Coordinates of C-alpha atoms in Angstrom, one line a residue:
Chain Q
M1 CA 302.6 34.8 256.2
T2 CA 300.7 35.5 259.4
A3 CA 299.7 32.6 261.7
P4 CA 296.1 31.6 261.1
L5 CA 293.4 32.7 263.6
L6 CA 291.4 29.6 263.0
E7 CA 292.6 26.4 261.5
L8 CA 290.6 23.2 260.8
A9 CA 292.5 20.0 259.9
G10 CA 290.8 16.8 258.9
L11 CA 287.8 17.8 260.9
T12 CA 285.3 14.9 260.9
V13 CA 282.1 14.6 262.8
D14 CA 280.3 11.3 263.2
I15 CA 277.0 10.9 265.0
T16 CA 275.7 7.7 266.7
T17 CA 272.1 6.9 265.7
E18 CA 269.5 5.4 268.0
D19 CA 270.0 2.0 266.4
G20 CA 273.7 2.0 267.2
G21 CA 275.0 2.9 263.7
T22 CA 277.3 5.8 262.9
R23 CA 276.6 8.5 260.4
T24 CA 279.2 10.8 259.1
L25 CA 278.1 14.5 258.9
L26 CA 281.5 16.2 258.2
D27 CA 284.3 14.4 256.4
G28 CA 287.8 15.8 256.6
I29 CA 287.4 19.6 256.5
D30 CA 290.7 21.5 256.0
L31 CA 290.3 25.3 256.3
S32 CA 292.3 28.2 257.6
L33 CA 291.2 31.7 258.3
A34 CA 293.7 34.6 258.7
P35 CA 293.1 37.3 261.3
G36 CA 290.8 39.9 259.8
E37 CA 289.8 37.6 256.9
A38 CA 286.2 36.9 255.7
L39 CA 285.6 33.3 254.5
G40 CA 282.3 32.1 253.1
L41 CA 280.9 28.6 253.5
V42 CA 278.3 27.9 250.9
G43 CA 276.1 24.8 250.5
E44 CA 272.7 23.3 250.4
S45 CA 270.9 21.2 253.0
G46 CA 273.1 18.5 254.4
S47 CA 276.3 20.0 253.1
G48 CA 277.7 20.4 256.7
K49 CA 278.2 24.2 256.6
S50 CA 276.3 24.7 259.9
M51 CA 277.9 21.6 261.5
T52 CA 281.3 23.0 260.7
M53 CA 280.4 26.1 262.7
R54 CA 279.1 24.0 265.6
A55 CA 282.2 21.9 265.7
V56 CA 284.4 25.1 265.9
T57 CA 282.5 26.1 269.1
R58 CA 282.1 22.5 270.2
L59 CA 278.3 23.0 270.3
L60 CA 277.6 19.5 268.9
P61 CA 274.6 17.3 269.3
R62 CA 274.8 14.5 272.0
G63 CA 276.5 11.4 270.7
A64 CA 278.7 13.3 268.2
A65 CA 282.3 12.1 267.9
V66 CA 284.7 14.7 266.6
S67 CA 288.2 13.9 265.2
G68 CA 290.8 16.0 263.5
A69 CA 291.8 19.4 264.8
V70 CA 290.3 22.8 265.5
R71 CA 293.0 25.3 266.4
Y72 CA 292.2 28.8 267.5
D73 CA 295.2 31.1 267.7
G74 CA 297.3 28.0 268.0
A75 CA 295.3 26.4 270.9
E76 CA 293.6 23.0 270.4
V77 CA 289.9 23.7 270.9
L78 CA 289.0 20.0 271.0
A79 CA 291.4 19.5 273.9
M80 CA 290.2 22.5 276.0
D81 CA 289.0 21.9 279.5
A82 CA 285.7 23.4 280.7
G83 CA 287.2 26.6 281.9
A84 CA 289.3 27.2 278.8
L85 CA 286.3 26.4 276.6
R86 CA 284.1 28.8 278.4
R87 CA 286.7 31.6 278.1
Y88 CA 287.1 30.8 274.4
R89 CA 283.3 30.9 273.8
D90 CA 282.7 34.0 275.9
R91 CA 285.6 36.2 274.8
E92 CA 287.0 35.0 271.5
V93 CA 284.1 33.9 269.4
G94 CA 280.9 35.7 268.5
L95 CA 277.9 33.8 267.0
V96 CA 275.2 35.4 264.8
F97 CA 272.3 33.1 263.9
Q98 CA 269.5 33.2 261.3
D99 CA 266.7 33.9 263.7
P100 CA 267.5 36.5 266.3
R101 CA 264.2 35.9 268.1
A102 CA 265.2 32.3 268.9
H103 CA 268.3 33.6 270.7
V104 CA 267.0 36.3 272.9
N105 CA 265.0 36.2 276.1
P106 CA 261.6 37.8 275.1
T107 CA 260.8 38.8 278.7
R108 CA 263.9 40.9 279.2
R109 CA 264.7 44.4 277.9
I110 CA 267.3 44.8 275.1
G111 CA 269.5 46.7 277.6
A112 CA 269.4 43.9 280.1
F113 CA 270.2 41.3 277.4
L114 CA 273.1 43.3 276.1
I115 CA 274.9 44.0 279.4
E116 CA 274.3 40.5 281.0
A117 CA 277.7 39.0 279.9
L118 CA 279.6 42.2 280.6
V119 CA 278.3 42.4 284.2
R120 CA 278.4 38.7 285.0
N121 CA 281.5 37.5 283.3
R122 CA 283.7 40.6 283.1
G123 CA 282.8 42.4 286.3
V124 CA 281.9 45.6 284.5
G125 CA 279.6 48.0 286.5
K126 CA 276.0 48.3 285.3
R127 CA 276.2 52.0 284.5
E128 CA 279.4 51.5 282.5
A129 CA 278.0 48.4 280.8
L130 CA 274.9 50.3 279.7
A131 CA 277.1 53.1 278.3
R132 CA 279.1 50.6 276.3
A133 CA 275.9 49.0 275.1
A134 CA 274.5 52.3 273.9
A135 CA 277.7 53.1 272.1
V136 CA 277.8 49.8 270.3
L137 CA 274.1 50.1 269.3
A138 CA 275.1 53.4 267.6
E139 CA 277.9 51.6 265.9
V140 CA 275.5 49.1 264.3
G141 CA 273.5 52.0 263.0
I142 CA 270.7 52.1 265.5
D143 CA 269.3 55.6 266.1
D144 CA 268.2 56.6 269.6
P145 CA 270.0 53.8 271.4
Q146 CA 268.8 54.9 274.9
R147 CA 265.2 54.3 273.9
R148 CA 266.1 50.9 272.3
L149 CA 267.8 49.7 275.5
R150 CA 264.5 50.1 277.3
Q151 CA 262.5 48.2 274.7
Y152 CA 261.6 44.5 274.6
P153 CA 262.5 42.3 271.6
H154 CA 258.9 42.1 270.4
E155 CA 258.8 45.9 270.1
V156 CA 261.5 46.0 267.3
S157 CA 261.6 44.6 263.8
G158 CA 263.6 41.5 262.7
G159 CA 266.2 43.6 261.1
M160 CA 266.6 45.8 264.2
L161 CA 266.8 42.7 266.4
Q162 CA 269.6 41.2 264.2
R163 CA 271.5 44.4 264.7
V164 CA 271.0 44.1 268.4
M165 CA 272.4 40.5 268.2
I166 CA 275.5 41.8 266.3
A167 CA 275.9 44.5 268.9
S168 CA 275.8 41.9 271.7
V169 CA 278.5 40.0 269.9
L170 CA 280.7 43.1 269.5
L171 CA 280.4 43.9 273.2
A172 CA 282.5 40.8 274.0
E173 CA 285.1 42.2 271.5
P174 CA 285.7 38.8 269.9
R175 CA 288.4 38.2 267.3
L176 CA 286.3 35.7 265.4
I177 CA 282.7 36.0 264.2
L178 CA 280.8 33.0 263.0
A179 CA 277.7 34.1 261.2
D180 CA 275.2 31.4 260.2
E181 CA 272.7 32.6 257.6
P182 CA 272.5 36.0 259.5
T183 CA 270.4 37.7 256.9
T184 CA 268.3 34.8 255.4
A185 CA 265.2 35.8 257.3
L186 CA 265.5 39.5 256.4
D187 CA 264.2 41.6 253.5
V188 CA 266.8 42.3 250.8
T189 CA 267.1 46.0 251.6
I190 CA 267.6 45.2 255.3
Q191 CA 270.0 42.3 254.3
R192 CA 272.1 44.8 252.5
E193 CA 272.3 47.1 255.5
V194 CA 273.1 44.2 257.9
V195 CA 275.9 42.7 255.8
G196 CA 277.3 46.2 255.2
I197 CA 277.5 46.6 259.0
L198 CA 279.1 43.2 259.5
D199 CA 281.6 44.0 256.8
R200 CA 282.5 47.5 258.2
L201 CA 282.9 46.3 261.7
R202 CA 285.1 43.4 260.7
R203 CA 287.4 45.7 258.9
E204 CA 287.5 48.4 261.6
R205 CA 288.1 45.9 264.3
G206 CA 290.2 43.4 262.3
M207 CA 288.0 40.4 263.2
G208 CA 288.0 37.2 261.3
M209 CA 284.6 36.1 260.0
V210 CA 283.2 32.8 258.8
F211 CA 280.0 33.7 256.8
I212 CA 277.7 30.7 256.2
T213 CA 275.0 31.0 253.6
H214 CA 273.1 29.1 250.9
D215 CA 273.4 32.2 248.7
L216 CA 276.6 32.0 246.6
D217 CA 276.3 35.5 245.3
L218 CA 275.9 36.9 248.8
A219 CA 278.9 35.1 250.0
L220 CA 280.9 36.4 247.1
A221 CA 279.8 40.0 248.0
V222 CA 280.8 39.6 251.6
C223 CA 283.9 37.4 251.6
G224 CA 287.4 37.3 250.2
R225 CA 287.4 33.6 249.7
V226 CA 284.5 31.1 249.4
A227 CA 284.4 27.4 250.2
V228 CA 281.6 25.4 248.4
M229 CA 280.5 22.4 250.5
Y230 CA 278.7 19.3 249.4
A231 CA 277.8 16.2 251.5
G232 CA 280.1 17.2 254.4
R233 CA 283.1 18.0 252.3
I234 CA 284.7 21.1 250.7
V235 CA 284.4 20.6 246.9
E236 CA 285.9 23.9 245.8
L237 CA 287.7 26.8 247.4
R238 CA 288.5 30.1 245.6
S239 CA 288.9 33.8 245.8
A240 CA 285.5 35.5 245.6
D241 CA 286.8 37.8 242.8
T242 CA 287.4 35.0 240.4
L243 CA 284.8 32.4 241.3
H244 CA 282.3 33.3 238.6
E245 CA 284.9 33.1 235.9
R246 CA 287.0 30.2 237.2
A247 CA 284.5 27.9 238.9
A248 CA 285.7 24.4 238.0
H249 CA 283.8 21.8 240.1
P250 CA 280.7 20.5 238.4
Y251 CA 278.7 21.2 241.5
T252 CA 279.8 24.9 241.7
L253 CA 279.0 25.2 238.0
G254 CA 275.6 23.6 238.7
L255 CA 274.9 26.1 241.5
L256 CA 275.8 29.0 239.3
G257 CA 273.5 27.7 236.5
S258 CA 270.6 27.0 238.9
R259 CA 270.2 30.5 240.1
P260 CA 267.9 32.6 238.0
S261 CA 269.3 36.0 237.0
I262 CA 267.7 39.3 237.7
D263 CA 268.9 40.6 234.3
E264 CA 267.4 38.2 231.9
R265 CA 265.2 35.1 231.7
A266 CA 267.1 31.9 230.9
Q267 CA 265.5 29.7 228.3
R268 CA 265.9 27.0 230.9
L269 CA 267.9 26.9 234.1
T270 CA 270.6 24.3 234.0
A271 CA 269.2 22.5 237.0
I272 CA 271.2 19.8 238.8
P273 CA 269.1 16.5 238.7
G274 CA 268.3 14.7 242.0
R275 CA 268.6 16.2 245.4
P276 CA 271.5 17.2 247.7
V277 CA 272.7 14.4 250.0
S278 CA 274.4 14.2 253.4
A279 CA 277.9 12.7 253.8
F280 CA 276.4 9.5 255.2
E281 CA 274.1 9.0 252.2
S282 CA 276.9 9.2 249.7
G283 CA 278.7 6.2 248.2
P284 CA 282.4 5.2 248.3
G285 CA 283.4 7.5 245.4
C286 CA 282.6 11.2 244.7
A287 CA 279.5 12.2 246.7
F288 CA 278.3 14.4 243.7
A289 CA 278.8 11.6 241.1
P290 CA 275.1 10.5 241.0
R291 CA 274.0 14.1 240.1
C292 CA 277.0 14.9 237.9
G293 CA 276.8 15.1 234.1
F294 CA 280.5 14.4 233.8
A295 CA 280.7 11.4 236.1
T296 CA 282.3 8.1 234.9
A297 CA 282.3 4.7 236.5
Q298 CA 285.5 5.5 238.3
C299 CA 283.9 8.6 239.9
E300 CA 281.4 6.3 241.6
T301 CA 284.1 4.2 243.3
T302 CA 287.2 6.4 243.9
P303 CA 286.9 9.5 246.1
P304 CA 288.7 12.5 244.7
A305 CA 291.0 14.6 246.7
L306 CA 290.9 18.4 247.1
A307 CA 293.7 19.5 244.8
E308 CA 295.0 22.8 243.4
F309 CA 293.5 23.8 240.1
D310 CA 293.6 27.2 238.4
D311 CA 294.5 29.2 241.6
G312 CA 291.9 27.4 243.7
L313 CA 291.2 24.0 245.3
V314 CA 288.9 21.6 243.5
R315 CA 287.7 18.1 244.6
C316 CA 287.1 16.4 241.2
S317 CA 289.1 13.6 239.4
R318 CA 288.0 14.9 236.0
V319 CA 288.5 18.6 236.5
E320 CA 291.2 19.0 233.9
E321 CA 289.2 17.2 231.2
I322 CA 286.0 19.1 232.1
H323 CA 287.9 22.4 232.1
A324 CA 289.4 21.7 228.7
A325 CA 286.0 20.7 227.2
R326 CA 284.3 23.8 228.5
T327 CA 287.1 26.1 227.3
E328 CA 286.8 24.5 223.8
A329 CA 283.0 24.9 223.8
T330 CA 283.2 28.6 224.6
A331 CA 286.1 29.3 222.3
Chain K
M1 CA 235.9 42.6 232.1
N2 CA 238.3 42.1 229.3
A3 CA 237.7 38.6 227.9
G4 CA 241.5 38.1 227.6
N5 CA 242.0 38.4 231.4
A6 CA 242.1 35.4 233.7
V7 CA 242.1 37.7 236.8
E8 CA 241.0 41.3 237.1
V9 CA 241.4 43.2 240.4
R10 CA 240.1 46.7 240.8
G11 CA 240.4 49.1 243.7
L12 CA 241.2 46.3 246.1
S13 CA 241.7 47.3 249.7
K14 CA 241.9 45.4 253.0
H15 CA 241.9 47.1 256.4
F16 CA 242.6 45.2 259.6
K17 CA 241.1 47.8 262.1
A18 CA 243.4 50.8 261.7
H19 CA 246.0 48.9 259.7
H20 CA 245.7 49.3 255.9
A21 CA 247.3 46.1 254.6
V22 CA 246.2 46.6 251.0
V23 CA 245.2 50.0 249.5
D24 CA 243.5 50.5 246.2
V25 CA 245.3 47.9 244.2
D26 CA 244.5 47.3 240.5
F27 CA 246.0 44.5 238.3
D28 CA 245.2 42.0 235.6
V29 CA 246.6 38.6 234.9
P30 CA 246.0 37.8 231.2
A31 CA 244.7 34.3 230.3
G32 CA 247.9 32.1 230.1
G33 CA 250.0 35.0 231.4
S34 CA 252.2 35.2 234.4
L35 CA 252.2 38.1 236.9
G36 CA 254.7 38.4 239.7
I37 CA 253.8 40.4 242.8
V38 CA 257.0 41.4 244.6
G39 CA 257.4 43.2 247.9
E40 CA 259.1 43.0 251.3
S41 CA 257.5 42.0 254.6
G42 CA 254.4 44.0 255.3
S43 CA 253.9 44.9 251.6
G44 CA 250.5 43.2 251.6
K45 CA 251.4 40.6 248.9
T46 CA 250.2 37.6 250.9
T47 CA 247.0 39.4 251.9
V48 CA 246.2 40.0 248.2
A49 CA 246.7 36.2 247.6
R50 CA 244.5 35.4 250.5
M51 CA 241.7 37.6 249.2
L52 CA 241.9 36.0 245.8
V53 CA 241.4 32.5 247.2
G54 CA 238.7 33.7 249.6
L55 CA 240.6 33.3 252.9
E56 CA 240.1 37.1 253.5
R57 CA 237.2 39.3 252.6
P58 CA 238.1 42.6 250.8
T59 CA 237.2 45.8 252.6
S60 CA 236.5 47.3 249.2
G61 CA 237.1 46.7 245.6
T62 CA 236.4 43.9 243.2
I63 CA 238.1 40.6 242.2
A64 CA 237.0 38.8 239.1
V65 CA 238.4 35.4 238.0
M66 CA 237.5 34.0 234.5
G67 CA 235.0 36.8 234.3
R68 CA 233.1 35.9 237.5
D69 CA 233.1 38.1 240.5
R70 CA 234.4 36.7 243.8
S71 CA 234.5 39.8 245.9
A72 CA 231.9 38.2 248.2
P73 CA 232.1 34.8 249.9
A74 CA 230.8 31.8 247.9
R75 CA 227.2 30.8 248.4
G76 CA 227.0 27.0 248.6
A77 CA 229.2 24.0 247.7
R78 CA 228.5 24.4 244.0
E79 CA 229.9 27.9 243.8
R80 CA 232.9 26.9 246.0
G81 CA 233.6 24.0 243.6
R82 CA 233.4 26.2 240.6
R83 CA 235.8 28.7 242.2
A84 CA 238.3 25.9 243.0
R85 CA 238.3 24.9 239.3
E86 CA 239.1 28.5 238.4
L87 CA 241.9 29.2 240.8
Q88 CA 244.2 27.1 243.0
I89 CA 247.1 28.0 245.3
V90 CA 250.4 26.5 246.3
F91 CA 252.0 27.7 249.6
Q92 CA 255.6 28.1 250.7
D93 CA 255.8 25.1 253.0
P94 CA 254.1 22.0 251.6
Y95 CA 254.8 20.2 254.8
T96 CA 252.1 22.2 256.6
S97 CA 249.7 22.2 253.7
L98 CA 249.6 18.5 252.9
D99 CA 247.8 15.8 254.9
P100 CA 250.6 13.8 256.7
S101 CA 248.7 10.5 256.4
Q102 CA 248.1 10.8 252.6
S103 CA 250.4 9.7 249.8
A104 CA 250.8 11.9 246.8
R105 CA 248.6 9.6 244.7
A106 CA 245.8 9.7 247.3
A107 CA 246.0 13.5 247.6
V108 CA 245.7 13.9 243.9
E109 CA 242.8 11.3 243.7
E110 CA 240.9 13.1 246.4
V111 CA 240.9 16.3 244.4
L112 CA 240.0 14.6 241.1
R113 CA 237.1 12.8 242.8
H114 CA 235.8 15.9 244.4
H115 CA 235.7 17.7 241.1
G116 CA 234.1 14.7 239.3
R117 CA 237.2 14.2 237.1
D118 CA 238.5 10.8 235.8
L119 CA 240.7 9.1 238.3
S120 CA 242.9 7.8 235.5
L121 CA 244.3 11.3 235.3
T122 CA 246.3 10.6 238.5
Q123 CA 249.2 9.0 236.7
Q124 CA 249.4 11.8 234.2
L125 CA 249.6 14.4 236.9
V126 CA 252.2 12.4 238.9
D127 CA 254.3 12.1 235.7
Q128 CA 253.7 15.8 234.8
V129 CA 255.3 17.0 238.1
G130 CA 258.2 14.5 237.8
L131 CA 257.4 12.2 240.8
T132 CA 258.6 8.6 240.6
E133 CA 256.3 5.6 241.4
R134 CA 257.9 5.3 244.8
Q135 CA 257.6 9.0 245.6
A136 CA 254.0 9.0 244.5
S137 CA 253.2 6.3 247.1
A138 CA 255.2 7.8 249.9
R139 CA 253.8 10.0 252.7
P140 CA 254.9 13.7 253.0
R141 CA 257.4 13.0 255.8
D142 CA 259.3 10.5 253.7
L143 CA 259.7 13.1 250.9
S144 CA 262.2 15.9 250.5
G145 CA 261.1 19.6 250.4
G146 CA 261.3 19.7 246.6
Q147 CA 259.3 16.4 246.2
R148 CA 256.6 17.7 248.6
Q149 CA 256.3 20.9 246.6
R150 CA 255.8 18.7 243.5
V151 CA 253.0 16.9 245.3
A152 CA 251.4 20.3 246.2
I153 CA 251.6 21.4 242.6
A154 CA 250.1 18.1 241.3
R155 CA 247.3 18.4 243.8
A156 CA 246.6 22.0 242.7
L157 CA 246.6 21.0 239.0
A158 CA 244.2 18.1 239.7
A159 CA 241.3 20.7 239.9
S160 CA 242.3 21.8 236.4
P161 CA 242.4 25.4 237.4
K162 CA 242.9 28.3 234.9
V163 CA 245.0 30.3 237.4
L164 CA 247.5 29.1 239.9
I165 CA 248.7 31.3 242.7
L166 CA 252.3 30.4 243.8
D167 CA 252.8 32.1 247.2
E168 CA 256.6 32.0 247.8
A169 CA 256.2 28.4 246.5
V170 CA 259.9 28.0 245.6
S171 CA 261.4 30.2 248.4
A172 CA 262.2 27.5 250.9
L173 CA 263.8 25.1 248.4
D174 CA 267.6 24.5 248.0
V175 CA 269.0 26.3 245.0
S176 CA 269.5 23.2 242.9
I177 CA 265.9 22.1 243.6
Q178 CA 264.5 25.5 243.1
A179 CA 265.9 25.5 239.6
Q180 CA 264.2 22.1 238.9
V181 CA 260.8 23.4 240.2
L182 CA 261.1 26.7 238.2
N183 CA 261.8 24.7 235.0
L184 CA 258.8 22.4 235.8
L185 CA 256.5 25.4 236.4
A186 CA 257.6 27.0 233.1
D187 CA 256.9 23.7 231.3
I188 CA 253.5 23.3 232.8
R189 CA 252.5 26.8 231.7
T190 CA 253.7 26.0 228.1
E191 CA 251.8 22.7 228.0
T192 CA 248.5 23.8 229.7
G193 CA 248.2 27.5 229.1
I194 CA 247.5 28.0 232.8
A195 CA 248.0 31.5 234.2
Y196 CA 250.3 32.2 237.2
L197 CA 250.2 34.7 239.9
L198 CA 253.6 34.4 241.7
I199 CA 254.0 36.1 245.1
S200 CA 257.6 36.4 245.8
H201 CA 260.3 38.5 247.5
D202 CA 262.9 37.3 244.9
L203 CA 263.2 39.5 241.9
A204 CA 265.3 36.9 240.0
V205 CA 262.7 34.2 240.4
V206 CA 260.0 36.7 239.2
R207 CA 262.1 37.5 236.1
Q208 CA 262.5 33.8 235.3
L209 CA 258.9 32.9 235.6
C210 CA 256.8 36.0 234.9
D211 CA 255.9 38.2 232.0
T212 CA 254.7 41.1 234.1
V213 CA 255.5 42.4 237.5
L214 CA 253.8 44.5 240.2
V215 CA 255.8 46.1 243.0
L216 CA 254.0 46.5 246.3
R217 CA 255.1 48.6 249.3
R218 CA 253.0 49.0 252.4
G219 CA 249.9 47.9 250.7
R220 CA 250.2 50.2 247.7
V221 CA 251.3 49.6 244.1
V222 CA 254.7 51.3 243.5
E223 CA 255.1 50.3 239.9
Q224 CA 253.8 47.7 237.4
G225 CA 254.5 46.6 233.8
D226 CA 256.6 44.2 231.8
C227 CA 259.3 42.5 233.7
A228 CA 262.0 43.7 231.4
T229 CA 260.8 47.3 231.6
V230 CA 260.3 47.5 235.4
L231 CA 263.4 45.5 236.3
D232 CA 265.8 47.0 233.7
A233 CA 264.6 50.6 233.9
P234 CA 262.7 51.1 237.2
A235 CA 260.8 54.4 237.2
Q236 CA 260.5 54.5 241.0
E237 CA 263.2 55.0 243.6
Y238 CA 261.9 52.1 245.7
T239 CA 262.1 49.6 242.8
R240 CA 265.6 50.7 242.1
A241 CA 266.6 50.3 245.8
L242 CA 265.0 46.8 245.8
R243 CA 266.9 45.9 242.7
E244 CA 270.2 47.2 243.9
A245 CA 270.0 45.4 247.2
V246 CA 270.0 42.0 245.4
P247 CA 273.5 40.4 245.5
V248 CA 274.6 39.8 241.9
P249 CA 278.0 38.9 240.4
G250 CA 280.3 41.8 241.1
W251 CA 278.2 43.3 244.0
R252 CA 280.5 44.0 246.9
V253 CA 279.3 45.2 250.3
S254 CA 282.5 47.1 250.9
A255 CA 282.3 49.1 247.6

């Protein structure tokens, strides 16, 4: 067993509100990512999937208190001093966000944007940096990279700019990529190209990737394992190959039933009642209990632990009964 | 005009200077039917919706709703009111299309009053879209995205339209909420016989809610027909590519 590249243990984030109260956003996240592995984080609003990524890079809102551990290649990220944190962010981790236009300076050419970190942080000469930038643009499938380097962000499409963002991440040669809804704003045909590029580069370069998305099927297509999050906790973790067949948590089952199919019209979608909640809105027991068709009085009061079930991890006190009932119903 | 059609569009084009956003588009929405218009960015799908509601004027072609032409702007309040009772629209982001100072109930009442309908219908509409008493009295900022979209639907239905345009109306919702709203929209069509014109980039949503589908690319119709025919056996390469790009169970990027 190789040492994990990234390891989260009991990661908890609380935020202090203006009225002095505290609100829990993430509640005891345990995850590990092997070098070269792709892990999906899937969830709805308030599930904490983006907050997890921010905690990994310590890019948290003011007033946030973090506890637990974030270990990168064995180093405690939460204990890093300013210099170590900067090196970690600059060299080890690459971030790809949903909206590339919000993360690029619109007044500077793509070439200047791409070489900035190389020239300023790594002391690479400008000519050499531009050559590397052109090479990496070609790697992300951009034709005529020399012309693109001279263009401004507004002169290229959203899909092209997202490739530029991926190229900028690659230039730092990180070992970990954190991609937060990187294709949500793109058309499906472009989405397919962009996730294909991320996947190919991850394999070629042996990078670890955490892929955050609301789209369960996209996560299954891109990742080896997928963690489903609800109200700041992981509720199910499984291999992507078997999630459709083996999903056991009522929330995962609900997500699968909620999504319409391109192949046939469902008589009715098996919608989950109510709305997704954040960790601080949930009661003392299972956060999903108020929306769960299987919940008992005990579910409302006793929080379930994340436990092994059918080759995965599931956070549900009734998982065995539910599984047995479902197996019987389909037999 | 075929009496069985709620909407008939013929030879519809819209040019913005040299840019041809919509080019020679024909389609029908049968009364009580449901047509999905799918396409990627720049396909012209939203421009078609904007011409139908009168927010853009067609460069050429005709639009008829419930047998009445609306290719030219409405003359006078009476004609505008009549058009509003024929066709309403729900947009993607209800937060920007609802009045922030108005409760759901007040928003619905305003529309009922404007169209001279009985205010006692308010409760029925609030119930129909599944809003609770408390939600119906709340302002938009105190509601979730799904609840706000229910308000927008109730407000549109208050005019008792024959056709409802849903412009990416479920696209911004969480998956579990999107399913609730899709079920609600299917129920409303069954109960009222209203016709839908769904503008969407999501082929699965179109399959769930629509009988027929039209694929647009760069302003032109690529293909149209029954959902089952077009989506299961696309005749055009572009439709096939669109379909194959959708992540479905078993779809792997590295294959």
